[in-house]
Short mmCIF file of C-alpha atoms (C1' of nucleotides) in Angstrom, two decimals:
data_model
loop_
_atom_site.label_atom_id
_atom_site.label_comp_id
_atom_site.label_asym_id
_atom_site.label_seq_id
_atom_site.Cartn_x
_atom_site.Cartn_y
_atom_site.Cartn_z
CA MET Y 1 29.73 92.02 102.69
CA ASN Y 2 30.93 88.50 103.19
CA ASP Y 3 34.15 86.89 104.32
CA THR Y 4 34.94 85.24 101.01
CA TRP Y 5 38.10 87.28 100.57
CA GLN Y 6 39.20 87.41 104.19
CA TRP Y 7 42.22 85.33 103.29
CA LEU Y 8 43.32 88.10 100.91
CA GLU Y 9 43.14 90.85 103.51
CA ASP Y 10 46.78 90.96 104.45
CA SER Y 11 49.86 92.64 103.03
CA ALA Y 12 50.69 91.92 99.40
CA LEU Y 13 53.91 90.33 100.53
CA GLU Y 14 52.00 87.86 102.72
CA ILE Y 15 49.35 87.10 100.14
CA ALA Y 16 51.53 86.71 97.06
CA PRO Y 17 52.96 83.28 97.98
CA ARG Y 18 49.50 82.12 99.09
CA LEU Y 19 48.12 82.80 95.63
CA LEU Y 20 50.53 80.29 94.18
CA ASN Y 21 48.70 77.01 93.51
CA CYS Y 22 45.31 78.74 93.36
CA ARG Y 23 43.28 78.33 90.20
CA LEU Y 24 42.01 80.91 87.77
CA VAL Y 25 38.94 79.74 85.86
CA ARG Y 26 37.71 81.63 82.79
CA THR Y 27 34.51 80.78 80.93
CA ILE Y 28 34.24 81.85 77.29
CA ASP Y 29 31.51 80.74 74.89
CA GLY Y 30 30.82 77.65 76.97
CA HIS Y 31 34.50 76.70 77.10
CA GLN Y 32 36.20 76.48 80.44
CA LEU Y 33 39.79 77.73 80.45
CA SER Y 34 41.67 77.26 83.67
CA GLY Y 35 45.19 77.38 85.01
CA ARG Y 36 47.14 77.07 88.22
CA ILE Y 37 48.95 80.21 89.34
CA VAL Y 38 52.67 79.47 89.37
CA GLU Y 39 54.28 82.92 89.37
CA VAL Y 40 53.29 86.23 91.00
CA GLU Y 41 54.72 89.59 92.05
CA ALA Y 42 53.64 91.74 95.01
CA TYR Y 43 53.02 95.48 94.75
CA ASP Y 44 51.79 97.95 97.35
CA GLN Y 45 51.52 101.65 97.94
CA THR Y 46 54.92 101.97 99.63
CA ASP Y 47 56.55 100.59 96.53
CA ALA Y 48 57.83 103.00 93.87
CA ALA Y 49 57.32 100.35 91.19
CA SER Y 50 53.62 100.11 91.96
CA HIS Y 51 50.93 101.98 90.09
CA SER Y 52 49.40 102.88 93.46
CA TYR Y 53 52.59 104.54 94.70
CA LYS Y 54 51.55 108.02 93.62
CA GLY Y 55 48.13 107.72 95.14
CA ARG Y 56 44.67 106.99 93.91
CA THR Y 57 43.90 108.01 90.32
CA PRO Y 58 41.07 107.01 87.98
CA ARG Y 59 43.34 104.34 86.59
CA THR Y 60 44.33 102.83 89.93
CA ASP Y 61 40.95 103.23 91.58
CA VAL Y 62 40.34 99.49 91.60
CA MET Y 63 43.58 98.85 93.48
CA PHE Y 64 42.25 100.89 96.38
CA GLY Y 65 38.98 98.99 96.49
CA PRO Y 66 38.16 95.77 98.34
CA ALA Y 67 40.24 92.62 97.95
CA GLY Y 68 39.27 89.90 95.52
CA HIS Y 69 38.72 92.14 92.54
CA LEU Y 70 40.67 92.18 89.30
CA TYR Y 71 42.88 95.13 88.37
CA VAL Y 72 43.62 95.10 84.65
CA TYR Y 73 45.94 97.66 83.11
CA PHE Y 74 47.18 98.27 79.62
CA THR Y 75 50.89 98.64 78.99
CA TYR Y 76 53.44 99.12 76.22
CA GLY Y 77 50.72 100.02 73.78
CA MET Y 78 49.62 96.47 73.13
CA HIS Y 79 49.44 94.36 76.26
CA TYR Y 80 47.14 93.80 79.20
CA CYS Y 81 48.28 92.57 82.60
CA CYS Y 82 46.06 91.43 85.44
CA ASN Y 83 46.42 91.76 89.18
CA VAL Y 84 44.41 90.47 92.12
CA VAL Y 85 43.60 93.29 94.54
CA VAL Y 86 44.59 92.36 98.10
CA GLY Y 87 44.69 94.02 101.50
CA ARG Y 88 42.05 96.23 103.03
CA PRO Y 89 40.20 98.92 101.07
CA GLY Y 90 42.38 102.00 100.70
CA GLU Y 91 45.68 100.14 100.93
CA GLY Y 92 46.38 100.13 97.22
CA ALA Y 93 47.97 96.69 97.20
CA ALA Y 94 47.79 94.05 94.48
CA VAL Y 95 49.47 90.89 93.27
CA LEU Y 96 50.42 90.60 89.59
CA ILE Y 97 49.68 87.25 87.99
CA ARG Y 98 52.81 86.58 85.95
CA ALA Y 99 52.30 82.98 84.88
CA LEU Y 100 49.88 80.05 84.92
CA GLU Y 101 50.22 76.36 84.36
CA PRO Y 102 47.40 75.57 81.88
CA LEU Y 103 44.94 72.96 83.18
CA THR Y 104 41.85 72.96 80.95
CA GLY Y 105 40.79 74.57 77.70
CA LEU Y 106 44.23 74.44 76.14
CA PRO Y 107 42.96 74.36 72.54
CA GLN Y 108 40.98 77.56 73.14
CA MET Y 109 44.00 79.20 74.77
CA GLN Y 110 46.08 78.23 71.79
CA VAL Y 111 43.58 79.94 69.50
CA ASN Y 112 43.73 83.08 71.66
CA ARG Y 113 47.51 82.90 71.62
CA HIS Y 114 47.75 82.57 67.87
CA GLY Y 115 48.87 78.96 67.84
CA ARG Y 116 51.76 79.28 70.25
CA PRO Y 117 53.11 76.03 71.69
CA GLU Y 118 51.71 74.84 75.00
CA SER Y 119 54.81 75.88 76.94
CA GLU Y 120 54.36 79.51 75.80
CA LEU Y 121 50.63 79.94 76.37
CA THR Y 122 50.73 81.60 79.77
CA ASN Y 123 54.37 82.13 80.78
CA GLY Y 124 54.21 85.92 81.10
CA PRO Y 125 51.72 88.46 82.47
CA ALA Y 126 50.52 89.72 79.09
CA LYS Y 127 50.37 86.18 77.75
CA VAL Y 128 48.10 85.13 80.62
CA CYS Y 129 45.66 87.88 79.70
CA GLN Y 130 45.79 87.02 76.03
CA ALA Y 131 45.27 83.30 76.61
CA LEU Y 132 42.31 83.91 78.92
CA ALA Y 133 40.92 86.78 76.81
CA ILE Y 134 41.13 89.28 79.67
CA ASP Y 135 41.02 92.95 78.70
CA ARG Y 136 40.13 96.30 80.24
CA SER Y 137 36.45 95.51 80.17
CA MET Y 138 37.18 93.14 83.07
CA ASN Y 139 38.88 95.79 85.20
CA GLY Y 140 37.22 95.78 88.61
CA HIS Y 141 35.60 92.39 88.07
CA GLU Y 142 34.93 90.48 91.28
CA LEU Y 143 36.56 87.08 91.20
CA THR Y 144 33.63 85.20 92.71
CA GLN Y 145 31.56 85.81 89.58
CA ALA Y 146 31.48 84.26 86.14
CA PRO Y 147 33.10 84.54 83.70
CA LEU Y 148 36.28 84.67 85.76
CA LEU Y 149 36.78 82.92 89.09
CA LEU Y 150 39.61 82.64 91.56
CA GLU Y 151 39.55 79.34 93.43
CA GLN Y 152 41.56 79.06 96.62
CA GLN Y 153 43.76 76.00 96.94
CA PRO Y 154 45.89 74.71 99.82
CA ALA Y 155 48.99 76.85 100.34
CA LEU Y 156 52.24 75.36 99.12
CA PRO Y 157 54.93 74.55 101.66
CA PRO Y 158 57.70 77.18 101.80
CA SER Y 159 60.14 74.63 100.39
CA ALA Y 160 58.15 74.59 97.14
CA ILE Y 161 58.34 78.37 96.67
CA VAL Y 162 61.21 80.44 95.33
CA GLN Y 163 61.42 84.13 96.24
CA THR Y 164 63.44 86.46 94.01
CA THR Y 165 63.59 90.03 92.77
CA ARG Y 166 60.99 91.22 90.30
CA ILE Y 167 61.19 91.35 86.53
CA GLY Y 168 60.72 94.06 83.92
CA ILE Y 169 60.61 97.09 86.21
CA SER Y 170 62.89 100.09 86.46
CA ARG Y 171 62.43 101.03 90.11
CA GLU Y 172 62.78 99.09 93.36
CA GLN Y 173 64.50 96.33 91.47
CA ASP Y 174 66.12 95.02 94.62
CA LYS Y 175 62.85 94.15 96.36
CA PRO Y 176 62.51 90.32 96.48
CA TRP Y 177 58.77 90.44 95.89
CA ARG Y 178 58.49 87.86 93.14
CA PHE Y 179 57.40 84.34 93.99
CA TYR Y 180 57.22 81.25 91.83
CA VAL Y 181 56.74 77.51 92.15
CA ARG Y 182 60.08 75.76 92.33
CA GLY Y 183 60.92 73.75 89.24
CA ASN Y 184 57.76 74.65 87.32
CA ALA Y 185 58.08 74.68 83.54
CA PHE Y 186 55.58 77.48 82.98
CA ILE Y 187 57.20 80.41 84.76
CA SER Y 188 58.32 83.37 82.67
CA LYS Y 189 61.90 83.78 81.54
CA PRO Y 190 64.35 84.96 84.21
"C1'" DT J 1 71.03 80.90 71.72
"C1'" DG J 2 70.85 85.59 72.77
"C1'" DC J 3 70.66 90.47 72.03
"C1'" DC J 4 68.14 94.37 69.91
"C1'" DT J 5 64.30 96.78 68.41
"C1'" DG J 6 59.68 97.95 66.69
"C1'" DA J 7 54.90 98.05 67.67
"C1'" DT J 8 51.55 100.73 70.02
"C1'" DG J 9 47.87 103.22 73.75
"C1'" DT J 10 47.10 104.98 78.21
"C1'" DT J 11 48.46 107.65 81.93
"C1'" DC J 12 50.65 111.20 84.25
"C1'" DT J 13 53.98 115.23 84.30
"C1'" DG K 1 55.94 114.34 75.57
"C1'" DA K 2 57.93 110.59 78.03
"C1'" DA K 3 57.43 106.54 80.70
"C1'" DC K 4 55.79 102.06 80.85
"C1'" DA K 5 54.89 95.75 85.82
"C1'" DT K 6 55.74 93.48 77.43
"C1'" DC K 7 56.12 90.45 73.59
"C1'" DA K 8 57.72 88.59 69.22
"C1'" DG K 9 60.45 88.70 65.26
"C1'" DG K 10 64.77 89.48 63.10
"C1'" DC K 11 69.49 89.27 62.86
"C1'" DA K 12 74.24 88.19 64.35
"C1'" DC K 13 77.10 84.90 66.29
#
DNA sequence: TGCCTGATGTTCT
DNA sequence: GAACATCAGGCAC
């Protein structure tokens, strides 16, 4: 064990805003695709909207593992969404990556996204996965390893972060567990 | 511009 | 058999 992910070993609610401004770097076929995280949502086991709410299952196994791993799930029959596992092993907490601001590899992302305009490459959780070619084969991937890395960046000041209720869920809709970078053009639609 | 709906697979009840 | 942390295209206004 190492202390690489010590900064992720706190509650999802604490970690979610700290993931804003961090970078996600994906390597595909020698291309480097990267983006800055600009929108996230927190989920944990006490939360009825979370996959971990009903306990550990084969599907949610990764969520109950150590922090710093990727939890990828398939939804609505056609989309993948990716989460960063946080907290201590057994907590079942994760932070959903909802949107990125593309930094490098935009042409490759555009290919993955079927020629969508730059502003619509990564402004939604399923779009992020599509642009970075993340699928279920990367479930459980540790984010210190190629081909997908999470790079910590300085935390944003609270004044740069907006906290609101979450999007696209049917339970616990009143929990203000969504965080995004104030004024950023790449967050998903309200 | 904004609402509505179809597509589609995995998971759990 | 229904729910689902979604997206994109079509249609009405």
